XYZ file of C-alpha atoms in Angstrom:
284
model
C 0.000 0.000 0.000
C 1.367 3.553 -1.026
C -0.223 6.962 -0.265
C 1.600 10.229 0.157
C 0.959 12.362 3.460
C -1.032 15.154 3.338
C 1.496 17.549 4.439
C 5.063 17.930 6.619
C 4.137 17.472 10.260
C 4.978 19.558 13.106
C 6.048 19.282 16.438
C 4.163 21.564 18.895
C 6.434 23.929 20.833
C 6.009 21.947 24.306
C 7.810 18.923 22.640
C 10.533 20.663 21.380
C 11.067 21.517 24.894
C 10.874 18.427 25.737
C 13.885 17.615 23.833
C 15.756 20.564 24.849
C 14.898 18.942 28.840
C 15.955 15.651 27.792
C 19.302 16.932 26.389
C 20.147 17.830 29.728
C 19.046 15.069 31.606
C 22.147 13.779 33.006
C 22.466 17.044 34.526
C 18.787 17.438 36.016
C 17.542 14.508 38.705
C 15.020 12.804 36.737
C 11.856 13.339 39.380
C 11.971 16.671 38.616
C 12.201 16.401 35.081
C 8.907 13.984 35.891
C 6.818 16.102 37.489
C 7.687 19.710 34.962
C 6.563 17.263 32.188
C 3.499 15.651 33.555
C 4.698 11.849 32.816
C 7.047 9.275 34.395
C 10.157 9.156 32.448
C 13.596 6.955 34.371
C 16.242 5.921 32.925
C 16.806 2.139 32.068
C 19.875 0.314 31.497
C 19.441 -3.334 29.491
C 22.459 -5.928 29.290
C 23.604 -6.886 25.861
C 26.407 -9.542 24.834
C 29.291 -7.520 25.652
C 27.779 -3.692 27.440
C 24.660 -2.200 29.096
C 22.022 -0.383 26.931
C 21.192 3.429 28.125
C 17.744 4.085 27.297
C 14.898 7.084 28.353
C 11.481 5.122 29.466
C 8.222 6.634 29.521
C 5.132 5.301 31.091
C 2.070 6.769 30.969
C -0.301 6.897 33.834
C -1.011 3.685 35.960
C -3.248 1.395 34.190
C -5.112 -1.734 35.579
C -4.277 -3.272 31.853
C -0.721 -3.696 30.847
C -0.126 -1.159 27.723
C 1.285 -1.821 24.213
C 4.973 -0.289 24.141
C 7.136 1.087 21.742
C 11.101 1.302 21.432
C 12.131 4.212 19.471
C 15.751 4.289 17.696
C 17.529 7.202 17.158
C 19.544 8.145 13.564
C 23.392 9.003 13.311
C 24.676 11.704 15.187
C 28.213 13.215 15.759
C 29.600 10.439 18.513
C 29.298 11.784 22.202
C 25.285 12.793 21.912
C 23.296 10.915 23.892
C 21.445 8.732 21.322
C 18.506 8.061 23.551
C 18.119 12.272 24.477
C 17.946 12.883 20.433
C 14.401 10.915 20.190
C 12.985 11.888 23.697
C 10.629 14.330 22.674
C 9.439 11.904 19.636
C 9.072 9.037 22.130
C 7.588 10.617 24.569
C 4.201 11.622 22.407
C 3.801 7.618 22.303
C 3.802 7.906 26.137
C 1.039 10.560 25.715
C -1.207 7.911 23.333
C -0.903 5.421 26.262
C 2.183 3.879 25.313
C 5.182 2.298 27.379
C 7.849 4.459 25.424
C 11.594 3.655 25.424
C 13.926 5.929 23.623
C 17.238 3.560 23.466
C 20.865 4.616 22.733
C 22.386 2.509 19.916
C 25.703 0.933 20.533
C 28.317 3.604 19.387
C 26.045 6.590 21.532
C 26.489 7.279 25.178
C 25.602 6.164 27.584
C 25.449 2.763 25.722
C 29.266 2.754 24.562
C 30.590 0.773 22.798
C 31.306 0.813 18.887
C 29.128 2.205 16.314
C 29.398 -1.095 13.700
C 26.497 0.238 11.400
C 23.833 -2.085 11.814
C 26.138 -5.286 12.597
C 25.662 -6.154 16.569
C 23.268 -2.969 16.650
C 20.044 -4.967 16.189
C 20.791 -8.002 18.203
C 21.287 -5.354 20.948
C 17.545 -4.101 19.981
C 16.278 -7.339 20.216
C 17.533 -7.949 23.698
C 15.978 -4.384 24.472
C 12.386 -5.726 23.349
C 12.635 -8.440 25.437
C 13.503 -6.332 27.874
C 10.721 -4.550 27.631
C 8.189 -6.962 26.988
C 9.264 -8.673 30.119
C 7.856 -5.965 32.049
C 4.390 -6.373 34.275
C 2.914 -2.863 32.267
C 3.853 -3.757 29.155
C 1.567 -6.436 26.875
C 4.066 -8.379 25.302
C 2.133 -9.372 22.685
C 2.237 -5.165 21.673
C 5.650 -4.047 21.650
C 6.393 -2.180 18.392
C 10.092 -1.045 16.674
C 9.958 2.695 15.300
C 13.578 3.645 14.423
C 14.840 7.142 12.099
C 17.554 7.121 9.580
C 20.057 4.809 11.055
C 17.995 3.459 13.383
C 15.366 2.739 11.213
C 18.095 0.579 9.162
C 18.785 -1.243 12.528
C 14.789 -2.135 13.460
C 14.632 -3.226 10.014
C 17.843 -5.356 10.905
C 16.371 -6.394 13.788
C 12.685 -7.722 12.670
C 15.191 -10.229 10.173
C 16.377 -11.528 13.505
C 12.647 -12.505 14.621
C 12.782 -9.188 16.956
C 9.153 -10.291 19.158
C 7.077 -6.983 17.687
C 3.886 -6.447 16.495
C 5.192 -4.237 13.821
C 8.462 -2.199 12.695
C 8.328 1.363 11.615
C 11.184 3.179 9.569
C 11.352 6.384 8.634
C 14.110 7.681 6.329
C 15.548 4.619 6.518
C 19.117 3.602 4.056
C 17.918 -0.240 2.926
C 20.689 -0.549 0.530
C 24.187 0.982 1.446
C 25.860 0.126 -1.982
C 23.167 2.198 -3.250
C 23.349 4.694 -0.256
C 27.091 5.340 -1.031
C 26.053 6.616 -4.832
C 23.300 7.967 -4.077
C 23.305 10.132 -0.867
C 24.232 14.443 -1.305
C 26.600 14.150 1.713
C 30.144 13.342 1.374
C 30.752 12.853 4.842
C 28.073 9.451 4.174
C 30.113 7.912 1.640
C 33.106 8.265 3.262
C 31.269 6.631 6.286
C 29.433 3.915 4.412
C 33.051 2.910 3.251
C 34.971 3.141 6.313
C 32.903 2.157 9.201
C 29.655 -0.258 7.255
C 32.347 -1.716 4.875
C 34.500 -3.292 7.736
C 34.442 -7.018 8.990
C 31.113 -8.731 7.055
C 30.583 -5.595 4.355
C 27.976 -4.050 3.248
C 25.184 -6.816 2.298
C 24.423 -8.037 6.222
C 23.832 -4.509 7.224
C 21.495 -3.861 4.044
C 17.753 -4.643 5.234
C 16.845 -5.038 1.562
C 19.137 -7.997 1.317
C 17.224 -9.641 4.648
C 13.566 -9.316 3.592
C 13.151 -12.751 3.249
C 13.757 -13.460 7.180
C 11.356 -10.412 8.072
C 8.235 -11.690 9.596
C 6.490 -8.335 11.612
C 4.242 -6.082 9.104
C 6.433 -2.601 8.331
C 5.161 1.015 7.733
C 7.606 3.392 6.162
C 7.618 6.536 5.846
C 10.249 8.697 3.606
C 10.388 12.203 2.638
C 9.948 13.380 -1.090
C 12.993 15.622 -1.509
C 15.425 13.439 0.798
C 18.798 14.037 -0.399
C 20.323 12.376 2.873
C 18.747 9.165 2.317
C 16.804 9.215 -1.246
C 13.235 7.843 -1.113
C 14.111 5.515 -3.217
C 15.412 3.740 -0.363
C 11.848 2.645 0.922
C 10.425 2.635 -2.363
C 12.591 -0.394 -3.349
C 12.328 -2.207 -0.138
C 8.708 -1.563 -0.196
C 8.705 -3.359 -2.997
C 10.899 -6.270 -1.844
C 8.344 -6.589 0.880
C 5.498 -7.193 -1.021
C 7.317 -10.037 -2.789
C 8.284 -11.348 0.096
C 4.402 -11.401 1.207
C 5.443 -9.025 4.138
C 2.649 -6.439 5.292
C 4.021 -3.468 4.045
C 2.805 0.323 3.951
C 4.262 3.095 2.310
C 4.080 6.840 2.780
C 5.945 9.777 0.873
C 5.453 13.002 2.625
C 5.489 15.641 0.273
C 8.417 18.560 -0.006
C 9.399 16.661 3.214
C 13.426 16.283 3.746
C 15.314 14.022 5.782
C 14.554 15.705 9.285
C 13.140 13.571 12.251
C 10.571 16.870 12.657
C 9.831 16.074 8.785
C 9.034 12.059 8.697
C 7.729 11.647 12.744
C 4.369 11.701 11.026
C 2.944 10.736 14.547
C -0.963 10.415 13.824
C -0.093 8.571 10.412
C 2.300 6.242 12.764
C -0.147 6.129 15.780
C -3.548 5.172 12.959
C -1.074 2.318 11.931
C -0.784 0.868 14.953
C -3.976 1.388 16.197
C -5.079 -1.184 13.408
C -2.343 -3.675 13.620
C -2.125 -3.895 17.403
C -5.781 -3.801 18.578
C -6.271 -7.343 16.838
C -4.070 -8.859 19.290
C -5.764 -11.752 20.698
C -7.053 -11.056 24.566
């Protein structure tokens, strides 16, 4: 399924904020961050093969019910940010919709550490993080959902090939082919780092999701902006279209005039519609 957006969405000023809060989390103790936003938000560390995962979680008010959850991945950013911090503000308007929100660091960002490998160890990591997650007495396990941007929208894709236990996968501006990302991306800096950090050790096909759609199980909605330079749209076209031949669910959605921008493909009430429909089937 394809249909373009019906224009670039926006976040409201109080989430911007919210980011701008977030960034400086380390330095603020995290009850007071709590009760100036109006949600619970701690910080969660989950044990991978070889380091700890850093992660933001949000839980929205307490419910009787356990809620669906989401884990939200963050894209590429100059090494030191705090990966989680950089999708805070997106994650937490899942914790608004009644969602158990985590916003992880990848390996590579702090305070995870480690290595960024470009999508080699980075999704088993994720996968260990939904279990994580879904292991949780608020959380319905049977509802735990992927959404990753840029990067980390490679690495959910990556991760749903290793059987990741989610209801769905979301990607936005994701790169599904680096060969292609390396001619086709505006930014020099890319193809430099497409060569020198994703062409190490196992190259570039393991880290391509459009090379693993045949192990990728969980239904997928991606979302790409027209007039991406970063990461072309023809990124998710193609993989949309691997998807369907692999008889994988798959929705596509081309915001128009949109670039590569979280702010321009966090289409949040085309995202939250989408999982409204694929999670409240879940058996009871």
């Amino acid at each position: 399924m394809f249909r373009r957006a019906s224009g670039k969405p926006r976040w409201p000023v109080r989430h911007r904020r919210t980011l701008q809060i977030a960034l400086i989390l380390s330095l603020a103790p995290t009850a007071n961050l709590a009760a100036e936003l109006d949600y619970t938000v701690e910080r969660a560390l989950i044990a991978s093969d070889d380091l700890t995962q850093f992660g933001l979680l949000y839980r929205p008010p307490v419910s009787k019910q356990p809620s669906p959850a989401v884990v939200v991945l963050h894209g590429w950013a100059p090494y030191g940010s705090t990966g989680a911090a950089l999708v805070a503000a997106f994650a937490a308007r899942f914790q608004q919709a009644g969602f158990v929100s985590l916003a992880l660091s990848l390996r590579g960002w702090p305070e995870t550490g480690g290595e960024d490998d470009c999508g080699l160890k980075q999704p088993s990591d994720v996968v260990k993080a939904v279990h994580w997650l879904a292991s949780r007495p608020d959380v319905d396990a049977r509802r735990v959902v992927l959404i990753g941007y840029s990067q980390g929208g490679q690495v959910a894709l990556l991760a749903n090939a290793l059987a990741a236990p989610v209801r769905a996968v979301v990607a936005l501006a994701a790169p599904s082919d680096l060969a292609a990302w390396q001619k086709t991306t505006s930014v020099p800096g890319i193809v430099d780092y497409v060569r020198d950090v994703c062409g190490r050790g196992a190259g570039l096909k393991p880290r391509s999701p459009l090379h693993a759609v045949n192990r990728m199980k969980a239904p997928a909605l991606l979302l790409h902006g027209e007039h991406d330079t970063r990461v072309p749209a023809s990124h998710s076209w193609r993989l949309s279209a691997a998807l369907k031949d692999a008889g994988v669910n798959v929705e596509l959605i081309v915001i128009p005039r949109a670039g590569h921008a979280l702010e321009d493909v966090g289409d949040v009430p085309s995202i939250l519609d989408y999982l409204r429909r694929h999670l409240d089937g879940a058996n009871p």
